[in-house]
Short mmCIF file of C-alpha atoms in Angstrom, two decimals:
data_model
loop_
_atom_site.label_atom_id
_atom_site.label_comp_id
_atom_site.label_asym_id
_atom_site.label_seq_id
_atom_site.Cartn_x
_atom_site.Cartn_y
_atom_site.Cartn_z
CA UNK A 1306 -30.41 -46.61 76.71
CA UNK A 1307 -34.06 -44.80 77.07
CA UNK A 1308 -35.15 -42.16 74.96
CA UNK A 1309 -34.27 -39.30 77.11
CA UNK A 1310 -30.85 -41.03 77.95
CA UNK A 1311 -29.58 -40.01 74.20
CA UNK A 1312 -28.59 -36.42 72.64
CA UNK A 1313 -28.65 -35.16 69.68
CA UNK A 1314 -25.83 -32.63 68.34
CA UNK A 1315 -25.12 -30.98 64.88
CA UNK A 1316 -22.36 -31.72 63.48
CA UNK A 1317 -22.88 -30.52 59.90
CA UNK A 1318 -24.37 -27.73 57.80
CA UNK A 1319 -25.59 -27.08 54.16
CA UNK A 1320 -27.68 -24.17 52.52
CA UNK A 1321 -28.19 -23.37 48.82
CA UNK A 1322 -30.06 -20.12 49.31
CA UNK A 1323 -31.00 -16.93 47.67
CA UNK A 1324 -27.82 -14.79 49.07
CA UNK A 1325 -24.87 -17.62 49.36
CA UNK A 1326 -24.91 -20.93 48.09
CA UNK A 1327 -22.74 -22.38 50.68
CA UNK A 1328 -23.11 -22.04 54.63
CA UNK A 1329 -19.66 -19.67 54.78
CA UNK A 1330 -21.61 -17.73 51.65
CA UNK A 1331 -25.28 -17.16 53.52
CA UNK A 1332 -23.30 -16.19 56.83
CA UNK A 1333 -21.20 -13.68 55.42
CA UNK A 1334 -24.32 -12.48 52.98
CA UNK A 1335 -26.30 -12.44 56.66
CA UNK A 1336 -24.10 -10.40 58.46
CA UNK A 1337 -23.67 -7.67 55.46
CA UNK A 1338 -27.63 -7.27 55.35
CA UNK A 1339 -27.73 -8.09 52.11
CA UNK A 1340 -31.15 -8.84 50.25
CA UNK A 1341 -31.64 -11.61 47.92
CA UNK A 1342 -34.84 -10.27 45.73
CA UNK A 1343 -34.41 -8.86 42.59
CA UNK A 1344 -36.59 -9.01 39.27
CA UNK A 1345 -37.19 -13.01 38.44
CA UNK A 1346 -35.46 -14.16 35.48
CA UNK A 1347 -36.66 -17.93 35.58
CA UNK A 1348 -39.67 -17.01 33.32
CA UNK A 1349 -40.97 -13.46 32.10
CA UNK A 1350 -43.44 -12.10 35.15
CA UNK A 1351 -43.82 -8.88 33.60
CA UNK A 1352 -47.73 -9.87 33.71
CA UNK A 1353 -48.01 -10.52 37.14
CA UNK A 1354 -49.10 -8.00 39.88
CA UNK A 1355 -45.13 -9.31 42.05
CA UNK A 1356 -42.35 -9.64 39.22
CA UNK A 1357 -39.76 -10.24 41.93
CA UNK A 1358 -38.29 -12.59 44.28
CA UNK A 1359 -35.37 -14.48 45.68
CA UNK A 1360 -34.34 -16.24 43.41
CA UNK A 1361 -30.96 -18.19 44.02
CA UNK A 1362 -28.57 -16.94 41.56
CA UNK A 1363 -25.96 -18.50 38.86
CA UNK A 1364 -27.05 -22.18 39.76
CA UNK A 1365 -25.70 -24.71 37.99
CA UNK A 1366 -26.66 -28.33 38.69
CA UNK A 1367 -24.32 -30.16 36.45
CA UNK A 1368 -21.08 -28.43 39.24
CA UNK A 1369 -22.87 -31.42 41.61
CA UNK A 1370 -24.26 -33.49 39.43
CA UNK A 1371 -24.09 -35.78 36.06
CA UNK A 1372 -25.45 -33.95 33.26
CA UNK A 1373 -27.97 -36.45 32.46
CA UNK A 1374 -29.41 -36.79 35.66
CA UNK A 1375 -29.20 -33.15 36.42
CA UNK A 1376 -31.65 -32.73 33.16
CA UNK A 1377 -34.01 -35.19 34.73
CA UNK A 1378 -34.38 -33.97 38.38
CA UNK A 1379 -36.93 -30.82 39.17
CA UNK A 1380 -34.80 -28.11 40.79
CA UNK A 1381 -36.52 -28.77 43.79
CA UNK A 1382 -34.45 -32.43 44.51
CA UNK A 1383 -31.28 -30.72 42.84
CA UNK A 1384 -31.45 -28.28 45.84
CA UNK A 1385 -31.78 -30.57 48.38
CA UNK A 1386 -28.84 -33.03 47.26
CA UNK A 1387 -26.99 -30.07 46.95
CA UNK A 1388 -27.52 -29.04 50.41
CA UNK A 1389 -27.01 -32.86 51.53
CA UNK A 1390 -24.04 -32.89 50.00
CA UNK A 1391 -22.58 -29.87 51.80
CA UNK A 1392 -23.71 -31.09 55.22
CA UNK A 1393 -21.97 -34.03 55.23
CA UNK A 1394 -18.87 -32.92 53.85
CA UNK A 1395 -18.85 -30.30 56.75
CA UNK A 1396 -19.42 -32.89 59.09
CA UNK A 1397 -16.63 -34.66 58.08
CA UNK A 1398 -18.78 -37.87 56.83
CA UNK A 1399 -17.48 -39.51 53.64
CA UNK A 1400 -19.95 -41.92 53.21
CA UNK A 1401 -18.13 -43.66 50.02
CA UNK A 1402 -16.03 -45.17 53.30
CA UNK A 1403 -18.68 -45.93 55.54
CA UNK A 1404 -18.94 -49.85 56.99
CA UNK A 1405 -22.68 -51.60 56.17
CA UNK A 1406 -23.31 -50.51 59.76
CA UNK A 1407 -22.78 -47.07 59.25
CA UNK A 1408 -25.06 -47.13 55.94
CA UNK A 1409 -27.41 -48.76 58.29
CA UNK A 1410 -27.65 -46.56 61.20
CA UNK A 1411 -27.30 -43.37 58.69
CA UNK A 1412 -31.03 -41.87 57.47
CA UNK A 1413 -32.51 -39.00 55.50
CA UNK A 1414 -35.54 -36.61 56.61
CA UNK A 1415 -36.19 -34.35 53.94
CA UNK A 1416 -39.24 -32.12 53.11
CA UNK A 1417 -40.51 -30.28 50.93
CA UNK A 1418 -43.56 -27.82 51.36
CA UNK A 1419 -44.84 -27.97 47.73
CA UNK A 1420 -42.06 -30.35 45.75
CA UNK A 1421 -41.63 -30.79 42.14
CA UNK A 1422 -43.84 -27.60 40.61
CA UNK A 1423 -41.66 -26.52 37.71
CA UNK A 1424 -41.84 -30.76 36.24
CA UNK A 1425 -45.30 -30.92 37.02
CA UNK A 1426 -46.19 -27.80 35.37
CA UNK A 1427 -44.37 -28.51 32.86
CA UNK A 1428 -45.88 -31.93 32.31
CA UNK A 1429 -48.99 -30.29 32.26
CA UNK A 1430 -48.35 -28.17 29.75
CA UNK A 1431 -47.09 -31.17 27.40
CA UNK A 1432 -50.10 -32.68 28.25
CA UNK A 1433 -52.05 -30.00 27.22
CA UNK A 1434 -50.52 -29.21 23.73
CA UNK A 1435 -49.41 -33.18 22.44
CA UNK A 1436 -51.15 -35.18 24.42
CA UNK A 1437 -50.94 -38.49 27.40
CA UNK A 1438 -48.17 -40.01 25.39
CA UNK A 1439 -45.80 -36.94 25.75
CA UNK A 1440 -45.59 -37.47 29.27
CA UNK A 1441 -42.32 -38.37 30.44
CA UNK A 1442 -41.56 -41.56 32.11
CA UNK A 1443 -40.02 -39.76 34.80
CA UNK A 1444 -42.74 -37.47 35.59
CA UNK A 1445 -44.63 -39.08 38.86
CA UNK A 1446 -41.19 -40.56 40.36
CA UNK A 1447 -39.21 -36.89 39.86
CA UNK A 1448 -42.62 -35.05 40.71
CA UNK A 1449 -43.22 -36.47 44.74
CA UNK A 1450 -41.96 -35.01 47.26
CA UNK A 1451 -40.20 -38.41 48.67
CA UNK A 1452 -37.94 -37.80 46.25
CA UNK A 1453 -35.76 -35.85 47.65
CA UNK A 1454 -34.69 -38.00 50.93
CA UNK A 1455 -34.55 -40.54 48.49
CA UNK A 1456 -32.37 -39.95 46.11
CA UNK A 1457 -29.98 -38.21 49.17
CA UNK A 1458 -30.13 -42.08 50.26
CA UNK A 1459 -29.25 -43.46 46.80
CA UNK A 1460 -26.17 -41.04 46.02
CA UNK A 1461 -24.51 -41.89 49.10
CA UNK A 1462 -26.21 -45.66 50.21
CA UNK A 1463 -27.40 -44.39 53.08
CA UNK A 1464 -29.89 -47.26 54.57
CA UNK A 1465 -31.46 -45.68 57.50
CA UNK A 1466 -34.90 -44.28 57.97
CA UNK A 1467 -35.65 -42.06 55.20
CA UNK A 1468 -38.71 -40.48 54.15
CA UNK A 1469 -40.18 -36.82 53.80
CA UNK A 1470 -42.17 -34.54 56.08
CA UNK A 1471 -44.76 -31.95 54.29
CA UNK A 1472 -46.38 -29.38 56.18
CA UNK A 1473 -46.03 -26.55 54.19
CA UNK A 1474 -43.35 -23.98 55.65
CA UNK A 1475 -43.57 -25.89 58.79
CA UNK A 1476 -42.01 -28.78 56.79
CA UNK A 1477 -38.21 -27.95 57.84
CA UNK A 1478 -38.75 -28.10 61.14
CA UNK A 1479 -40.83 -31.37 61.38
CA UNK A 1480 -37.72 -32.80 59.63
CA UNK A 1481 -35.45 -31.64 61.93
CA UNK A 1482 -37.73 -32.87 65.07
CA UNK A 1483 -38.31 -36.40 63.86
CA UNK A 1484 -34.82 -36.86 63.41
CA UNK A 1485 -33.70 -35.94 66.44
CA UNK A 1486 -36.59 -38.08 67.95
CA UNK A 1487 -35.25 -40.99 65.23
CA UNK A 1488 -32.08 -40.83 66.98
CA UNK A 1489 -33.11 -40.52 70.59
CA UNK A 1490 -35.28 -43.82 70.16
CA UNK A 1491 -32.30 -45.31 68.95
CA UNK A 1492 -33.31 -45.99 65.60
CA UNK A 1493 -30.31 -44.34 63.64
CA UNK A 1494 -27.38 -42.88 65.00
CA UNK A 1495 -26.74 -40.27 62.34
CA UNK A 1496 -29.66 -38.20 60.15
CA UNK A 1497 -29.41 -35.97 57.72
CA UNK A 1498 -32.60 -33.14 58.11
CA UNK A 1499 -33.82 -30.39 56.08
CA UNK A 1500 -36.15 -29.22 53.47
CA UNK A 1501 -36.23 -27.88 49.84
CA UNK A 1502 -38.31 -25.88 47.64
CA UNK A 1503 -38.18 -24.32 44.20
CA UNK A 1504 -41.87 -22.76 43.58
CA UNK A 1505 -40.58 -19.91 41.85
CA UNK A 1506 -42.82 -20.60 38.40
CA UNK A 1507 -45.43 -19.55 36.23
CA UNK A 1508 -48.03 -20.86 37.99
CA UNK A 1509 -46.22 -20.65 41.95
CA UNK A 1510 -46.27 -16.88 41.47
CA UNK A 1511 -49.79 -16.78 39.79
CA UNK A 1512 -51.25 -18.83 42.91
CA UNK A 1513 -49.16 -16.94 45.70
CA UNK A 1514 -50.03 -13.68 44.24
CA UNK A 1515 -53.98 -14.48 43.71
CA UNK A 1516 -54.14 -15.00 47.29
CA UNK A 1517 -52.91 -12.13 47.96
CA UNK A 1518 -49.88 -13.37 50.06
CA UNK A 1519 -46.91 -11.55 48.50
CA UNK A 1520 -45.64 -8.33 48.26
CA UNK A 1521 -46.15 -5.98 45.48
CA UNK A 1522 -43.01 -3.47 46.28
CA UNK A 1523 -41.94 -3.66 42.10
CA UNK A 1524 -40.42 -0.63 42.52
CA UNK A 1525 -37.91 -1.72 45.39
CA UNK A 1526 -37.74 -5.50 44.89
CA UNK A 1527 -34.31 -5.80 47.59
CA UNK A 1528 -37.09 -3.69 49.98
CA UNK A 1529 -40.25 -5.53 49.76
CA UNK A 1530 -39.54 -8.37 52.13
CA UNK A 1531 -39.72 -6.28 55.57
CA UNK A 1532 -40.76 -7.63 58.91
CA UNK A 1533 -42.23 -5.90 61.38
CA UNK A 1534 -42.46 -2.93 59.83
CA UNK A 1535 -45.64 -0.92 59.69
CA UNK A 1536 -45.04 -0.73 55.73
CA UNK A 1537 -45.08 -4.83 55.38
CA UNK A 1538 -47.52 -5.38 52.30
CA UNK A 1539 -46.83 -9.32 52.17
CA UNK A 1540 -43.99 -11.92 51.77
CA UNK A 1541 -41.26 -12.22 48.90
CA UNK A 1542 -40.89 -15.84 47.57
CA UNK A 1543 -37.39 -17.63 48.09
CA UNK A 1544 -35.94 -20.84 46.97
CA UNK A 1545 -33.61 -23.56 47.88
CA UNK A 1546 -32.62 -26.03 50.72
CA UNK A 1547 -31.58 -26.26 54.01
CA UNK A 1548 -29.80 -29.42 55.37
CA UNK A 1549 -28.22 -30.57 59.00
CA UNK A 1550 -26.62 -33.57 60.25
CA UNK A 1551 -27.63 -34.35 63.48
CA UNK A 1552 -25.73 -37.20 65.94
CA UNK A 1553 -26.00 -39.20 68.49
CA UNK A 1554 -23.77 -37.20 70.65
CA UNK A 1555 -21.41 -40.27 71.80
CA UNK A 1556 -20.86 -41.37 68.00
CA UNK A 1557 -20.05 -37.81 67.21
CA UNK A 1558 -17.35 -37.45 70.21
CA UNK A 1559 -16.38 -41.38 69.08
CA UNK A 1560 -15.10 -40.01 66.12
CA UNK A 1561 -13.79 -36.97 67.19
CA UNK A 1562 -16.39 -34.62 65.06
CA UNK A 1563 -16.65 -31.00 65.42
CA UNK A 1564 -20.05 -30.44 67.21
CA UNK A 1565 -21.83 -27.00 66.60
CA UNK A 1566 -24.38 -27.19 69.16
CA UNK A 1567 -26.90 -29.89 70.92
CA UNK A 1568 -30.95 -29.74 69.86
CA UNK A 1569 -32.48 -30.57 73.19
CA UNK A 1570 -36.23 -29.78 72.28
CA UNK A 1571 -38.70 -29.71 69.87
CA UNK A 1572 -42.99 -28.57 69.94
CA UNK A 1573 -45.06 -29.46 67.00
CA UNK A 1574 -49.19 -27.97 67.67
CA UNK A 1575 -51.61 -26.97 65.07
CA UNK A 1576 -53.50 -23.80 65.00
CA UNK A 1577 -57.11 -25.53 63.96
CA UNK A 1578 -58.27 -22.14 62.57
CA UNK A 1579 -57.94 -21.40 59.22
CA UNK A 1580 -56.44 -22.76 55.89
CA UNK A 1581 -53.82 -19.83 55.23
CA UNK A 1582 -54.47 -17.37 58.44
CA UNK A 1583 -52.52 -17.64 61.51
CA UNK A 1584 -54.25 -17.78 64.75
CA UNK A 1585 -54.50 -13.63 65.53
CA UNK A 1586 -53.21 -14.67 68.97
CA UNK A 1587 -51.27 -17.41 67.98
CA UNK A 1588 -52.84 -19.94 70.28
CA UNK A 1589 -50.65 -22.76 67.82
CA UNK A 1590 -47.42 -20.60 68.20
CA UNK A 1591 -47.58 -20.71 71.59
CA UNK A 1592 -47.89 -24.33 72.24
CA UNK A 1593 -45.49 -25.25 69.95
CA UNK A 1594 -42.92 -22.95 71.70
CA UNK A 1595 -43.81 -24.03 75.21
CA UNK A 1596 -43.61 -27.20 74.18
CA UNK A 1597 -40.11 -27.05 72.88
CA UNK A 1598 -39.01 -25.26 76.14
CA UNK A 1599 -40.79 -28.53 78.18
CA UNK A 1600 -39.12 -30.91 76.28
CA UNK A 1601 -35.50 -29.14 76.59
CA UNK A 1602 -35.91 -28.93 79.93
CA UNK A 1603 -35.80 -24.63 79.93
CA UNK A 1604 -37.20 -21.98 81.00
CA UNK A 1605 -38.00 -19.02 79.03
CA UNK A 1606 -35.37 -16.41 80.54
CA UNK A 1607 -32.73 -18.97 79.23
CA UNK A 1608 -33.73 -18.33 76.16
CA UNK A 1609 -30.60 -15.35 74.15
CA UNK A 1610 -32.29 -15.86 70.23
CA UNK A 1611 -35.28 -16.55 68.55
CA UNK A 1612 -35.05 -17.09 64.85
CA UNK A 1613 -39.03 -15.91 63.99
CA UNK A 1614 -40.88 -17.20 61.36
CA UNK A 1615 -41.39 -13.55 60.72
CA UNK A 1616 -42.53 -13.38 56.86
CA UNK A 1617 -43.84 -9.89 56.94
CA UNK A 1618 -47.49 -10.31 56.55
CA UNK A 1619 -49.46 -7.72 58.59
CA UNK A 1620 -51.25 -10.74 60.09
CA UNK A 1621 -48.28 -13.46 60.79
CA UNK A 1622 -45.90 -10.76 62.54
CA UNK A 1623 -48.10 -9.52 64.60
CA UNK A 1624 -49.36 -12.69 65.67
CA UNK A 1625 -46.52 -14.39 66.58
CA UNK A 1626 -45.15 -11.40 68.29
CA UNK A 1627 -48.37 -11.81 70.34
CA UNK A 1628 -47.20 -15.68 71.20
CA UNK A 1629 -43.80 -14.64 71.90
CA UNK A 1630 -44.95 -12.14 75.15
CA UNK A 1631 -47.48 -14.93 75.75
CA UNK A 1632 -44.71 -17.74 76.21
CA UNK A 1633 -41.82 -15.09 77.81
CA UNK A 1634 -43.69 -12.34 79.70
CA UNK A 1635 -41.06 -9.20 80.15
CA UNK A 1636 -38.22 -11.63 78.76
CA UNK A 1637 -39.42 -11.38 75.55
CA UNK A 1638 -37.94 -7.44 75.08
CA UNK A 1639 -34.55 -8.72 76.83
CA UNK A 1640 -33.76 -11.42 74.42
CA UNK A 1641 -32.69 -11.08 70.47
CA UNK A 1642 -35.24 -11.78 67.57
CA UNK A 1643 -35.00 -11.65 64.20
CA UNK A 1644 -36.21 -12.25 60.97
CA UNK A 1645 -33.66 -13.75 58.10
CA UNK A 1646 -36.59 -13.93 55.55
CA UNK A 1647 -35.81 -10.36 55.50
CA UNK A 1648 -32.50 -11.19 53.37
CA UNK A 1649 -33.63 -14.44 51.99
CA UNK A 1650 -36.62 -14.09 51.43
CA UNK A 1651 -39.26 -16.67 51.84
CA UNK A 1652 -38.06 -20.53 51.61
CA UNK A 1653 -41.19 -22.31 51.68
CA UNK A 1654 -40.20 -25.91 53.07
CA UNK A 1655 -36.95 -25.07 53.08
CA UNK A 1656 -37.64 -22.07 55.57
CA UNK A 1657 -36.74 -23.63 58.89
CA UNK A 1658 -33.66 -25.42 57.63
CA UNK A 1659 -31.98 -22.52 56.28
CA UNK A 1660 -33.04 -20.54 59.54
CA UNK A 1661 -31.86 -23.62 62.10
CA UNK A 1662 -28.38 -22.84 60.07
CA UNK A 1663 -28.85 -19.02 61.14
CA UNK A 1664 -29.61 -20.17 64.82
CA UNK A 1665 -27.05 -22.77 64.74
CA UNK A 1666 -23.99 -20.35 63.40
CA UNK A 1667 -25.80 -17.17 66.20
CA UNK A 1668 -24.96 -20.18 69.47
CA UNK A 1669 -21.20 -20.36 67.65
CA UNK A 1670 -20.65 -16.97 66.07
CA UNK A 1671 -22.04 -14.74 68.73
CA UNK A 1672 -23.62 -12.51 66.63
CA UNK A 1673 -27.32 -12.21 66.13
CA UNK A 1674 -28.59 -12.07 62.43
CA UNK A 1675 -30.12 -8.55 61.50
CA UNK A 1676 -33.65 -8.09 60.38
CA UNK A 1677 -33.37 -5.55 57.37
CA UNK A 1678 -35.12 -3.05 55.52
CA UNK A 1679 -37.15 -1.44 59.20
CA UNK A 1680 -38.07 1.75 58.66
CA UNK A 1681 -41.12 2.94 60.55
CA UNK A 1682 -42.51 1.32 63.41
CA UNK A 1683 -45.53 -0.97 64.21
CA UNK A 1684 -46.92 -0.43 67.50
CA UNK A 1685 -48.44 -4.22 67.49
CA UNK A 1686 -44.43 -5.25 66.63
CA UNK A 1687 -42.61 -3.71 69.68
CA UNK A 1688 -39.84 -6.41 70.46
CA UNK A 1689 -36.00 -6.05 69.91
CA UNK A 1690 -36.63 -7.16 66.48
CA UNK A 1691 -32.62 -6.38 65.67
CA UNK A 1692 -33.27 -4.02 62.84
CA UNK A 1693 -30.97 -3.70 60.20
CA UNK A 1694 -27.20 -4.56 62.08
CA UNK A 1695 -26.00 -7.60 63.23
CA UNK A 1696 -25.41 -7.52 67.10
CA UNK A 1697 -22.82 -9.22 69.10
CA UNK A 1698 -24.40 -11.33 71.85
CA UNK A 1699 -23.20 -14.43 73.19
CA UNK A 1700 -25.96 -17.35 72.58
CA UNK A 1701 -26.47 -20.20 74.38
CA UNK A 1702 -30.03 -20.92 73.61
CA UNK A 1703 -31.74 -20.36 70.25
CA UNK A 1704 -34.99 -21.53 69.11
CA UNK A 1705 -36.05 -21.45 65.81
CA UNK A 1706 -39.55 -21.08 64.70
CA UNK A 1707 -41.57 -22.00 61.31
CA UNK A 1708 -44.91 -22.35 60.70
CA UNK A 1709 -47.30 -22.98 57.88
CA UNK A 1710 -50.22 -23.28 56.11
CA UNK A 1711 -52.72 -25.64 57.20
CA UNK A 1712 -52.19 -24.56 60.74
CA UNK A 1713 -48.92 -26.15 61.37
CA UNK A 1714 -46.95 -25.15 64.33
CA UNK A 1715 -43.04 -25.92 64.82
CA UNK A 1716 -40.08 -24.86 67.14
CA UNK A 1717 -37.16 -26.27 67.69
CA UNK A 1718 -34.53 -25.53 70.31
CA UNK A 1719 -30.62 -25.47 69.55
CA UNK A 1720 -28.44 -24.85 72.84
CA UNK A 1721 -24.29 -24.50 73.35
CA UNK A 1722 -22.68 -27.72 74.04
CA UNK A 1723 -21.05 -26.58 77.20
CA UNK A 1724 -18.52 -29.91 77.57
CA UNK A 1725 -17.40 -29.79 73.85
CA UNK A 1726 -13.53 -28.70 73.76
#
């Protein structure tokens, strides 16, 4: 079987996220509008110029896993095993019962865009006040970002290819694409893709904040993160993971698995332009989404959703609204956009994950997620944005974009399985 001879379906879901931390949770959470930022609790911010963000709320490891190696493990890998976890129980996959086969044709692609900051800074910090010897034994092996994929692979012997993608809040979606190109070259028949983050610390906020990059709405935390809006003052940092089980399509029919819908493209482009800036006519955006369109095989009027990167920057929404007309022409104000980082706020490397579960549940829900908190317009943002309600549309196509600092350029391309029962 050739390359292009295989497809790829999802058959299985996880997100641990600011507003639900389970897939059923973050839908329902969606679909009310509701905002995850409030104050931050994890450490007192009361010094910084942003005390807020989306923080995930009442987590507790130890519910997954043991104690002991809960106390180990940054919150950044506890996310993402978390979100593994709920992916392939939705699928239906008990791995405990899978054949040496299936361990062999199963793999992990996770990423992460910054990985273990809360150990490391912590390390530091020991470092700092007692000294080389303090350092824990555990520090560089709990610290990288290959981590996460990696101990996914250990907790359920999962033998397949498994490593991490990094590319900032691009990383999600690079995850997702290799996988479905690990599967479509044969090489696995069943991947688990995603990414994780948890860069809500001390030194996370101080960095964010120096450059600028977040919002400093104090005085309306559940307001601040607002797309598209002529009010946007900057983006509202998130945490937590994103997972998806993608299939070989035959394997998944073999075994009679509920299929959500099919990915049948992916584009991947840089922006070569600037280290945190997004091309102001998103030259990178629009590659990456023509490419995805080329390699599914579609044309842009078959296109009902668009899950935007959206992180309500004045510069970022405005250019990638610029690379949407670019890539649709007038089909760009009949489809449905949105931004979820409106409610979620802003995942990092666990951005696209969490959003390819919003595009995902849009092809089998029908409804489009809202973007929330619009209040006065932006005549450089002038697309049907869905502001504030949910709308009822049937979806067949989605895409999903994320992109990242660094340049990094990703879309991916989620369609209705039309034969699926």
């Amino acid at each position: 079987m050739s390359f292009s001879d295989r497809r790829v379906v999802v058959t299985g879901l996880g997100a641990l996220t600011p507003i639900g931390k389970t897939v059923p949770e973050f839908w329902a959470a969606m679909m009310a509008g509701q905002s995850g930022a409030a104050p931050i609790t994890h450490f007192d911010a009361s010094d910084y110029p942003t005390t807020f963000a989306c923080e995930i709320k009442d987590f507790d490891p130890t519910e997954t896993l043991d104690r002991k190696e809960a106390r180990r493990l940054d919150p950044f890998a506890q996310f993402a095993i978390v979100a593994a976890d709920e992916a392939l129980a939705d699928a239906g996959l008990d791995t405990a019962g899978f054949s040496e086969e299936d361990k062999a044709r199963t793999g992990v692609i996770m990423g992460s865009g910054i990985g273990g900051m809360k150990l490391f800074q912590d390390q530091v910090v020991e470092y700092a006040a007692h000294g080389p010897r303090r350092l824990s034994p555990f520090f560089v092996p709990m610290m990288i970002i290959d981590m996460a994929p990696g101990l996914i692979s250990m907790r359920h012997g999962l033998h397949g290819p498994n490593y991490a993608t990094v590319s900032a809040c691009a990383t999600s979606n690079n995850a997702i694409g290799d996988a479905w190109m690990v599967i479509k070259a044969g090489l696995a028949d069943t991947m688990i893709a995603g990414g994780t983050d948890a860069s809500i610390t001390e030194v996370g906020l101080g960095g964010f904040g120096n450059m600028k990059a977040l919002s400093t709405r104090n005085d309306s935390p559940e307001t601040a993160s607002r797309p598209f809006d002529a009010g946007r003052d900057g983006f509202v940092m998130g945490e937590g993971a994103g997972a998806l089980v993608l299939e070989d399509y035959d394997h998944a029919r073999a075994r009679g698995a509920r299929i959500y819908a099919e990915v049948t493209g992916v584009g991947m482009s840089a922006d070569a332009h600037h280290i945190s800036a997004p091309h102001p006519e998103g030259l990178g955006a629009r590659l990456a989404m023509k490419q995805a369109l080329q390699t599914a095989g579609l044309q842009p009027e078959d296109v009902d959703y668009l899950n935007m990167h959206g992180t309500s920057t004045p510069l970022g929404d405005v250019a990638e609204t610029k690379a949407i007309k670019a890539v649709f022409g007038e089909h760009a104000y009949d489809m449905n956009l949105s931004s979820t980082k409106s409610m979620t706020g802003h995942l990092l490397g666990a951005a696209g994950a969490v959003e390819a579960v919003a595009s995902v549940l849009a092809i089998t829900e029908g409804r489009i997620p809202p973007t929330i908190n619009f209040e006065t317009p932006d005549p450089a943002c002038d697309l049907n944005y869905t502001f504030n309600e949910p709308q009822d549309r049937e979806v067949t196509v989605a895409l999903s974009n994320a992109f990242g600092f660094g340049g990094h350029n990703t879309c991916v391309v989620f369609k209705k399985v039309e034969d699926e029962a």
